[in-house]
Coordinates of C-alpha atoms and ligand atoms in Angstrom, one line a residue:
X1414 CA -21.5 144.4 -37.1
X1415 CA -21.7 147.3 -35.2
X1416 CA -25.4 147.0 -34.0
X1417 CA -24.9 143.3 -32.6
X1418 CA -22.6 144.7 -30.3
X1419 CA -25.1 147.4 -29.9
X1420 CA -28.2 145.7 -29.5
X1421 CA -25.2 142.7 -27.1
X1422 CA -24.4 145.5 -24.9
X1423 CA -28.0 147.2 -24.1
X1424 CA -29.3 143.6 -23.3
X1425 CA -26.2 142.6 -20.8
X1426 CA -26.3 145.7 -19.6
X1427 CA -29.5 145.8 -17.8
X1428 CA -29.1 142.1 -16.3
X1429 CA -25.8 143.5 -15.1
X1430 CA -27.3 146.0 -13.2
X1431 CA -30.0 144.5 -11.9
X1432 CA -28.2 141.7 -10.3
X1433 CA -25.6 144.5 -8.2
X1434 CA -28.6 146.3 -6.9
X1435 CA -32.1 144.5 -6.3
X1436 CA -33.2 140.8 -5.1
X1437 CA -31.2 138.6 -2.8
X1438 CA -31.1 136.1 -5.3
X1439 CA -28.8 136.0 -7.8
X1440 CA -27.9 133.3 -10.5
X1441 CA -25.1 132.8 -12.7
X1442 CA -25.3 131.0 -15.7
X1443 CA -22.3 130.0 -17.8
X1444 CA -22.0 128.8 -21.4
X1445 CA -23.1 130.7 -24.4
X1446 CA -20.5 132.6 -25.8
X1447 CA -20.8 135.2 -28.4
X1448 CA -23.0 136.1 -31.2
X1449 CA -26.4 134.8 -32.1
X1450 CA -26.4 131.8 -29.6
X1451 CA -25.6 134.6 -26.8
X1452 CA -28.4 136.8 -27.9
X1453 CA -30.7 134.0 -27.4
X1454 CA -29.7 133.4 -24.0
X1455 CA -30.0 137.1 -22.7
X1456 CA -33.2 137.2 -24.2
X1457 CA -34.6 133.6 -23.0
X1458 CA -33.2 134.9 -19.6
X1459 CA -35.0 138.7 -19.9
X1460 CA -37.9 136.8 -20.3
X1461 CA -37.1 134.4 -17.1
X1462 CA -36.5 137.7 -15.2
X1463 CA -40.3 139.1 -16.1
X1464 CA -41.8 136.2 -14.6
X1465 CA -39.4 135.8 -11.7
X1466 CA -38.6 139.4 -10.9
X1467 CA -37.1 138.7 -7.6
X1468 CA -34.6 136.7 -9.5
X1469 CA -31.2 138.8 -11.1
X1470 CA -29.0 136.9 -13.9
X1471 CA -25.8 136.8 -14.6
X1472 CA -25.0 135.2 -18.3
X1473 CA -21.4 134.8 -18.0
X1474 CA -19.9 134.3 -21.6
X1475 CA -17.8 131.7 -22.3
X1476 CA -15.5 130.0 -25.0
X1477 CA -17.2 129.0 -27.9
X1478 CA -14.7 126.0 -28.6
X1479 CA -15.9 123.0 -26.9
X1480 CA -12.6 122.1 -25.0
X1481 CA -11.8 125.5 -24.0
X1482 CA -14.7 126.3 -22.5
X1483 CA -13.9 122.7 -20.5
X1484 CA -10.5 124.1 -19.1
X1485 CA -12.7 127.0 -18.2
X1486 CA -14.8 124.6 -16.2
X1487 CA -12.4 123.2 -14.4
X1488 CA -11.1 126.1 -13.2
X1489 CA -14.4 127.4 -12.0
X1490 CA -14.8 124.2 -9.8
X1491 CA -11.1 124.7 -8.8
X1492 CA -10.9 128.0 -7.5
X1493 CA -14.6 128.9 -7.1
X1494 CA -17.3 126.2 -7.1
X1495 CA -19.7 128.7 -5.6
X1496 CA -19.6 131.1 -9.0
X1497 CA -21.8 129.5 -11.1
X1498 CA -25.1 127.9 -10.1
X1499 CA -26.4 126.8 -13.9
X1500 CA -23.7 125.6 -16.7
X1501 CA -23.7 124.5 -20.4
X1502 CA -22.6 120.9 -21.1
X1503 CA -21.4 119.5 -24.0
X1504 CA -23.1 116.3 -24.8
X1505 CA -20.0 113.9 -24.3
X1506 CA -19.1 115.1 -20.7
X1507 CA -21.9 113.3 -18.6
X1508 CA -19.2 111.6 -16.9
X1509 CA -16.7 114.9 -16.8
X1510 CA -19.7 116.9 -15.3
X1511 CA -21.4 114.5 -13.3
X1512 CA -19.2 115.0 -9.6
X1513 CA -20.0 118.7 -10.0
X1514 CA -24.2 118.7 -10.2
X1515 CA -27.4 118.5 -8.9
X1516 CA -29.0 115.4 -9.8
X1517 CA -31.9 116.6 -11.5
X1518 CA -34.5 113.1 -10.7
X1519 CA -35.0 114.8 -7.3
X1520 CA -36.2 118.2 -8.9
X1521 CA -38.0 117.6 -11.8
X1522 CA -41.4 115.3 -12.7
X1523 CA -41.0 112.0 -15.0
X1524 CA -43.8 113.8 -17.0
X1525 CA -40.9 116.7 -17.4
X1526 CA -38.2 114.5 -18.4
X1527 CA -40.1 112.3 -20.2
X1528 CA -40.7 115.0 -23.2
X1529 CA -37.2 115.1 -24.3
X1530 CA -35.9 112.3 -26.6
X1531 CA -35.1 109.6 -24.2
X1532 CA -31.8 109.0 -26.2
X1533 CA -30.4 112.1 -24.5
X1534 CA -31.9 111.7 -21.4
X1535 CA -30.1 108.6 -21.1
X1536 CA -27.1 109.9 -22.8
X1537 CA -27.2 112.4 -19.8
X1538 CA -27.9 109.8 -16.8
X1539 CA -24.7 108.9 -14.8
X1540 CA -25.3 106.1 -12.6
X1541 CA -29.0 106.7 -11.9
X1542 CA -27.9 110.4 -11.8
X1543 CA -29.5 112.8 -14.3
X1544 CA -27.0 115.4 -14.6
X1545 CA -28.4 117.7 -16.8
X1546 CA -31.3 118.6 -19.2
X1547 CA -30.9 118.5 -22.4
X1548 CA -31.1 121.9 -24.8
X1549 CA -30.3 121.4 -28.0
X1550 CA -29.2 119.0 -30.8
X1551 CA -26.7 119.5 -33.1
X1552 CA -26.2 118.0 -36.0
X1553 CA -23.3 118.8 -38.7
X1554 CA -24.1 119.7 -42.2
X1555 CA -22.8 120.4 -45.1
X1556 CA -23.8 124.1 -46.9
X1557 CA -23.2 124.8 -50.1
X1558 CA -23.7 127.4 -52.1
X1559 CA -26.3 127.8 -54.3
X1560 CA -25.8 130.0 -56.7
X1561 CA -21.8 129.3 -57.2
X1562 CA -23.3 125.8 -57.9
X1563 CA -25.4 126.6 -60.7
X1564 CA -22.5 129.0 -62.2
X1565 CA -20.7 126.7 -62.7
X1566 CA -23.0 124.0 -64.1
X1567 CA -23.5 121.6 -61.3
X1568 CA -27.2 120.7 -61.2
X1569 CA -27.3 119.0 -57.5
X1570 CA -25.1 119.0 -54.2
X1571 CA -22.4 116.5 -53.9
X1572 CA -23.3 113.2 -52.0
X1573 CA -19.7 112.1 -51.9
X1574 CA -16.6 113.8 -51.1
X1575 CA -15.6 112.8 -54.4
X1576 CA -17.7 115.5 -56.1
X1577 CA -17.5 117.2 -53.3
X1578 CA -13.3 118.0 -54.3
X1579 CA -14.0 117.9 -58.2
X1580 CA -17.3 121.2 -57.6
X1581 CA -14.8 122.6 -55.3
X1582 CA -11.9 122.6 -57.3
X1583 CA -13.4 124.2 -60.1
X1584 CA -15.5 126.7 -58.3
X1585 CA -12.2 127.9 -56.4
X1586 CA -10.2 128.0 -59.4
X1587 CA -13.1 129.9 -61.7
X1588 CA -13.6 132.6 -58.9
X1589 CA -10.3 133.0 -58.3
X1590 CA -9.6 133.6 -62.2
X1591 CA -12.5 136.0 -62.3
X1592 CA -10.1 138.1 -59.2
X1593 CA -11.6 136.8 -55.8
X1594 CA -8.1 135.6 -55.0
X1595 CA -8.9 134.0 -51.7
X1596 CA -11.5 132.2 -52.5
X1597 CA -11.9 128.7 -50.8
X1598 CA -13.6 125.4 -52.4
X1599 CA -14.1 124.2 -48.9
X1600 CA -14.2 125.4 -44.9
X1601 CA -14.0 122.7 -42.0
X1602 CA -12.8 122.2 -38.8
X1603 CA -8.8 121.2 -38.6
X1604 CA -7.9 122.2 -34.9
X1605 CA -6.6 120.0 -32.7
X1606 CA -10.0 119.8 -30.3
X1607 CA -13.1 118.0 -29.7
X1608 CA -14.4 119.5 -33.3
X1609 CA -11.4 118.1 -35.2
X1610 CA -13.2 114.2 -33.1
X1611 CA -16.2 114.7 -35.1
X1612 CA -14.4 116.0 -38.5
X1613 CA -12.4 112.9 -38.5
X1614 CA -15.0 110.7 -37.4
X1615 CA -16.9 111.5 -39.9
X1616 CA -14.3 111.4 -43.0
X1617 CA -13.8 107.4 -40.7
X1618 CA -17.2 106.4 -40.8
X1619 CA -18.3 107.4 -44.8
X1620 CA -14.8 105.6 -45.3
X1621 CA -15.7 102.4 -44.2
X1622 CA -13.5 102.9 -41.0
X1623 CA -16.1 101.8 -38.2
X1624 CA -16.1 104.6 -35.0
X1625 CA -13.5 105.2 -32.6
X1626 CA -14.2 101.8 -30.2
X1627 CA -15.5 98.1 -32.5
X1628 CA -18.5 97.0 -30.9
X1629 CA -16.6 95.1 -28.2
X1630 CA -15.1 98.3 -26.5
X1631 CA -11.6 97.8 -27.9
X1632 CA -9.9 101.2 -30.3
X1633 CA -9.9 100.1 -33.9
X1634 CA -8.3 102.7 -35.8
X1635 CA -5.5 101.1 -37.8
X1636 CA -7.6 100.1 -40.6
X1637 CA -8.0 101.0 -44.1
X1638 CA -11.1 102.8 -44.0
X1639 CA -9.5 105.6 -41.6
X1640 CA -6.5 105.8 -43.4
X1641 CA -8.3 106.5 -46.5
X1642 CA -10.5 109.3 -45.1
X1643 CA -7.2 111.1 -42.9
X1644 CA -5.7 111.1 -46.2
X1645 CA -8.8 112.1 -47.5
X1646 CA -8.7 115.5 -45.8
X1647 CA -5.6 115.6 -45.6
X1648 CA -5.6 116.5 -48.9
X1649 CA -7.5 119.2 -48.7
X1650 CA -5.3 121.3 -47.0
X1651 CA -3.5 124.0 -48.7
X1652 CA -5.5 122.4 -52.3
X1653 CA -9.3 123.8 -51.8
X1654 CA -9.0 124.7 -47.8
X1655 CA -6.4 127.5 -46.3
X1656 CA -3.2 126.0 -45.4
X1657 CA -4.0 127.0 -41.7
X1658 CA -7.2 125.0 -41.6
X1659 CA -5.4 122.7 -38.9
X1660 CA -6.0 125.8 -37.0
X1661 CA -9.9 126.4 -37.9
X1662 CA -13.0 125.6 -35.6
X1663 CA -15.9 126.3 -36.1
X1664 CA -16.6 129.9 -36.1
X1665 CA -12.9 130.3 -38.1
X1666 CA -14.6 128.8 -40.8
X1667 CA -18.2 129.9 -40.5
X1668 CA -16.6 133.6 -40.6
X1669 CA -14.7 132.6 -43.6
X1670 CA -18.1 131.5 -45.3
X1671 CA -20.1 134.1 -43.5
X1672 CA -17.8 136.8 -46.1
X1673 CA -18.8 134.6 -49.0
X1674 CA -15.1 133.0 -49.7
X1675 CA -16.0 129.8 -49.8
X1676 CA -18.3 127.6 -51.8
X1677 CA -19.2 124.6 -49.3
X1678 CA -18.5 124.8 -45.6
X1679 CA -19.5 121.7 -43.1
X1680 CA -21.1 122.7 -39.5
X1681 CA -23.5 122.7 -37.0
X1682 CA -26.8 123.7 -37.6
X1683 CA -27.3 127.2 -35.9
X1684 CA -25.2 129.1 -38.9
X1685 CA -28.2 128.4 -41.1
X1686 CA -30.3 130.8 -39.5
X1687 CA -26.6 133.7 -39.7
X1688 CA -27.1 133.2 -43.5
X1689 CA -31.5 133.8 -43.4
X1690 CA -30.6 137.0 -41.8
X1691 CA -27.4 138.3 -43.9
X1692 CA -28.5 140.3 -47.3
X1693 CA -25.7 138.5 -49.3
X1694 CA -26.2 135.3 -48.3
X1695 CA -30.1 135.1 -47.7
X1696 CA -30.7 133.8 -51.1
X1697 CA -27.6 131.8 -52.0
X1698 CA -27.4 129.0 -49.3
X1699 CA -28.0 125.2 -49.7
X1700 CA -28.1 122.2 -47.0
X1701 CA -27.5 118.5 -47.6
X1702 CA -26.3 115.6 -45.5
X1703 CA -22.7 115.1 -45.1
X1704 CA -20.8 113.4 -48.2
X1705 CA -20.6 110.0 -48.7
X1706 CA -16.9 108.0 -49.3
X1707 CA -18.2 105.3 -50.8
X1708 CA -19.3 103.8 -47.7
X1709 CA -22.3 106.1 -45.7
X1710 CA -22.5 109.7 -45.6
X1711 CA -21.7 109.9 -41.7
X1712 CA -23.1 113.0 -39.0
X1713 CA -21.3 113.4 -35.6
X1714 CA -23.7 114.0 -32.9
X1715 CA -23.2 117.2 -30.6
X1716 CA -25.6 119.5 -29.0
X1717 CA -25.8 120.9 -25.5
X1718 CA -27.7 120.6 -22.0
X1719 CA -28.3 122.7 -18.9
X1720 CA -27.0 121.2 -15.6
X1721 CA -27.4 122.7 -11.4
X1722 CA -24.2 123.1 -9.6
X1723 CA -23.9 121.0 -6.6
X1724 CA -22.2 124.1 -5.4
X1725 CA -24.8 126.5 -5.7
X1726 CA -26.8 128.9 -3.0
X1727 CA -30.1 128.7 -4.7
X1728 CA -30.6 124.9 -6.6
X1729 CA -34.0 126.1 -6.1
X1730 CA -34.0 128.9 -8.7
X1731 CA -31.4 127.4 -10.8
X1732 CA -33.9 124.6 -11.6
X1733 CA -36.6 127.1 -12.4
X1734 CA -34.1 129.0 -14.5
X1735 CA -33.0 125.6 -16.1
X1736 CA -36.4 124.4 -16.4
X1737 CA -37.4 127.4 -18.2
X1738 CA -35.0 127.7 -20.6
X1739 CA -35.3 123.9 -21.7
X1740 CA -38.5 124.8 -22.0
X1741 CA -41.3 124.1 -25.6
X1742 CA -41.9 127.2 -25.8
X1743 CA -37.8 128.6 -25.8
X1744 CA -36.6 125.3 -27.3
X1745 CA -39.5 126.5 -30.1
X1746 CA -38.2 130.1 -30.3
X1747 CA -34.3 129.2 -30.4
X1748 CA -35.3 126.3 -33.2
X1749 CA -37.1 129.1 -35.3
X1750 CA -34.7 132.4 -34.6
X1751 CA -31.5 130.6 -34.1
X1752 CA -31.8 127.0 -35.6
X1753 CA -31.0 125.1 -32.9
X1754 CA -31.8 121.9 -33.2
X1755 CA -34.9 121.2 -30.6
X1756 CA -34.6 117.9 -27.9
X1757 CA -38.2 117.4 -27.8
X1758 CA -40.0 115.6 -29.8
X1759 CA -42.9 117.6 -29.8
X1760 CA -41.3 120.0 -31.5
X1761 CA -40.4 117.9 -34.9
X1762 CA -44.1 118.4 -35.7
X1763 CA -44.4 122.2 -35.3
X1764 CA -44.7 123.3 -38.9
X1765 CA -42.9 126.7 -37.9
X1766 CA -39.9 124.8 -36.9
X1767 CA -40.0 122.7 -40.0
X1768 CA -40.3 125.9 -42.0
X1769 CA -37.7 127.9 -40.4
X1770 CA -35.1 124.3 -40.6
X1771 CA -36.7 122.7 -43.9
X1772 CA -33.4 119.8 -43.4
X1773 CA -34.9 119.1 -39.4
X1774 CA -37.4 116.6 -41.0
X1775 CA -35.5 113.6 -40.7
X1776 CA -33.9 114.7 -37.2
X1777 CA -35.9 111.0 -35.9
X1778 CA -33.7 109.1 -38.5
X1779 CA -30.6 111.2 -38.2
X1780 CA -30.5 110.4 -34.8
X1781 CA -31.3 107.2 -34.7
X1782 CA -28.2 107.6 -37.6
X1783 CA -26.0 109.4 -35.6
X1784 CA -22.4 109.1 -35.1
X1785 CA -21.9 108.6 -31.6
X1786 CA -18.7 109.5 -30.1
X1787 CA -18.4 106.8 -27.7
X1788 CA -18.5 109.4 -24.2
X1789 CA -20.9 106.7 -23.1
X1790 CA -18.7 104.0 -22.9
X1791 CA -15.4 105.5 -21.9
X1792 CA -16.8 107.8 -19.3
X1793 CA -14.1 109.5 -17.3
X1794 CA -11.8 108.4 -19.7
X1795 CA -13.7 109.7 -22.7
X1796 CA -11.5 113.0 -22.8
X1797 CA -8.1 110.9 -22.9
X1798 CA -9.0 108.5 -25.5
X1799 CA -10.0 111.7 -27.6
X1800 CA -7.3 113.5 -27.8
X1801 CA -5.4 110.9 -28.4
X1802 CA -7.0 110.8 -31.8
X1803 CA -7.5 114.2 -32.5
X1804 CA -3.7 114.2 -31.9
X1805 CA -3.2 111.7 -34.7
X1806 CA -6.0 113.2 -37.1
X1807 CA -4.2 116.1 -36.9
X1808 CA -0.2 114.6 -37.5
X1809 CA -2.0 113.3 -40.9
X1810 CA -3.4 116.8 -42.0
X1811 CA -0.1 117.7 -41.5
X1812 CA 1.5 115.5 -43.3
X1813 CA 2.1 112.3 -40.9
X1814 CA 1.9 108.7 -42.1
X1815 CA -1.9 107.6 -41.7
X1816 CA -1.4 104.2 -40.9
X1817 CA 1.8 104.6 -38.6
X1818 CA 0.1 107.7 -36.6
X1819 CA -3.2 105.2 -36.7
X1820 CA -1.4 102.4 -34.8
X1821 CA 0.5 104.9 -32.6
X1822 CA -3.3 105.8 -31.4
X1823 CA -4.3 102.7 -30.9
X1824 CA -1.8 101.5 -28.5
X1825 CA -2.2 105.1 -26.9
X1826 CA -6.0 104.4 -26.5
X1827 CA -5.3 100.5 -25.5
X1828 CA -3.0 101.8 -22.7
X1829 CA -5.7 104.3 -21.4
X1830 CA -7.9 101.8 -21.5
X1831 CA -6.0 99.7 -19.4
X1832 CA -4.8 102.1 -17.3
X1833 CA -7.8 102.5 -16.0
X1834 CA -9.4 99.8 -16.0
Ligands
GLC1991 C1 -20.7 121.7 -30.7 C2 -21.0 120.1 -30.8 C3 -20.9 119.2 -29.5 C4 -18.8 119.1 -30.2 C5 -18.5 120.7 -30.0 C6 -17.3 120.1 -31.0 O1 -20.2 122.8 -30.3 O2 -22.3 120.1 -29.7 O3 -20.9 118.1 -29.1 O4 -18.1 118.9 -29.1 O5 -19.2 121.1 -30.8 O6 -16.3 121.0 -31.6

């Protein structure tokens, strides 16, 4: 990947250089972490700068892992709040970031705000304050190797977890017999962090275990569907998935997949465009919706937004950059070049966007059906609830008794809810 590194350095240097040498206005945007995502952001920023030569922009990469990124943001706001102007915000953080953000209702026209999916605007609004502008939607998909399914006689991609297990095992056994000793059936995210909350919620929902909170807002984990989902995932560890899958995040799973060392992968949509540009994977990758556990298929709703820090010295210019990066042209480019699903309904009618992300066709439906983490209901408490949840899931992956751990997590969550009522 030397060329990628060089391309990156070539893009970063002029930006940094200009920031130091000219123009009184210097904006810093924190978020996009590495690889393709960072490259796309740098290109967007460069386009902005061509239009606004008087504004310099630094791109400050932060960890890709959402939980680690949140910790970095916290330390920024604690230690040096004026050091960033614009930040990338996870779809589950509006309540957590609200106190640091400008109210974008005061800076954007209604007609601009209305161009995004209303559900995302509602998600990003806390007590009437528009905390952030939607930038892209993340939805998980199941990646599979079309060539290997064919080689082992499977006519179609799996629709259920049981089918996935059967195929993953058969392909893994076969590939290992042919000498690929570190080939794995299925890679996903098992590290104790926000990504495990997404994976576990999908196992839970797809086995009929409901969401983390029930319709009345009470924790609802200690049930047979949730236990079945967690037991199933724990049976994959060291069997069809690497033993250290319990420390994998999205990038770890993607790294194995990119090397051609796995038959299936759960990940968000952006690895699709990476595969399309990869000489080895290019013609081999298929994408389907996540498998069902006999109940339904479930896909966690993820995604990222941009907000302006209320500590920014240049709020007007920062809003200009947010407006530019989230506009239709930029979202279109990021969809076509990077498989980042847009937050603007208009782009779901764009033939080039649709052909570059064929699985995007049913996004309206997926958005209506997506597994939504209960961040709106929980507000500031979401973080500790999610942590209690992912810790329980992680223990079960490591062999703990699911019924016991789920009962404990349910109590912990009850206490969190009562504590802060
Ligand atoms: C992706 C999603 C985000 C989620 C995170 C978990 O970045 O967009 O919503 O919280 O993954 O790892």
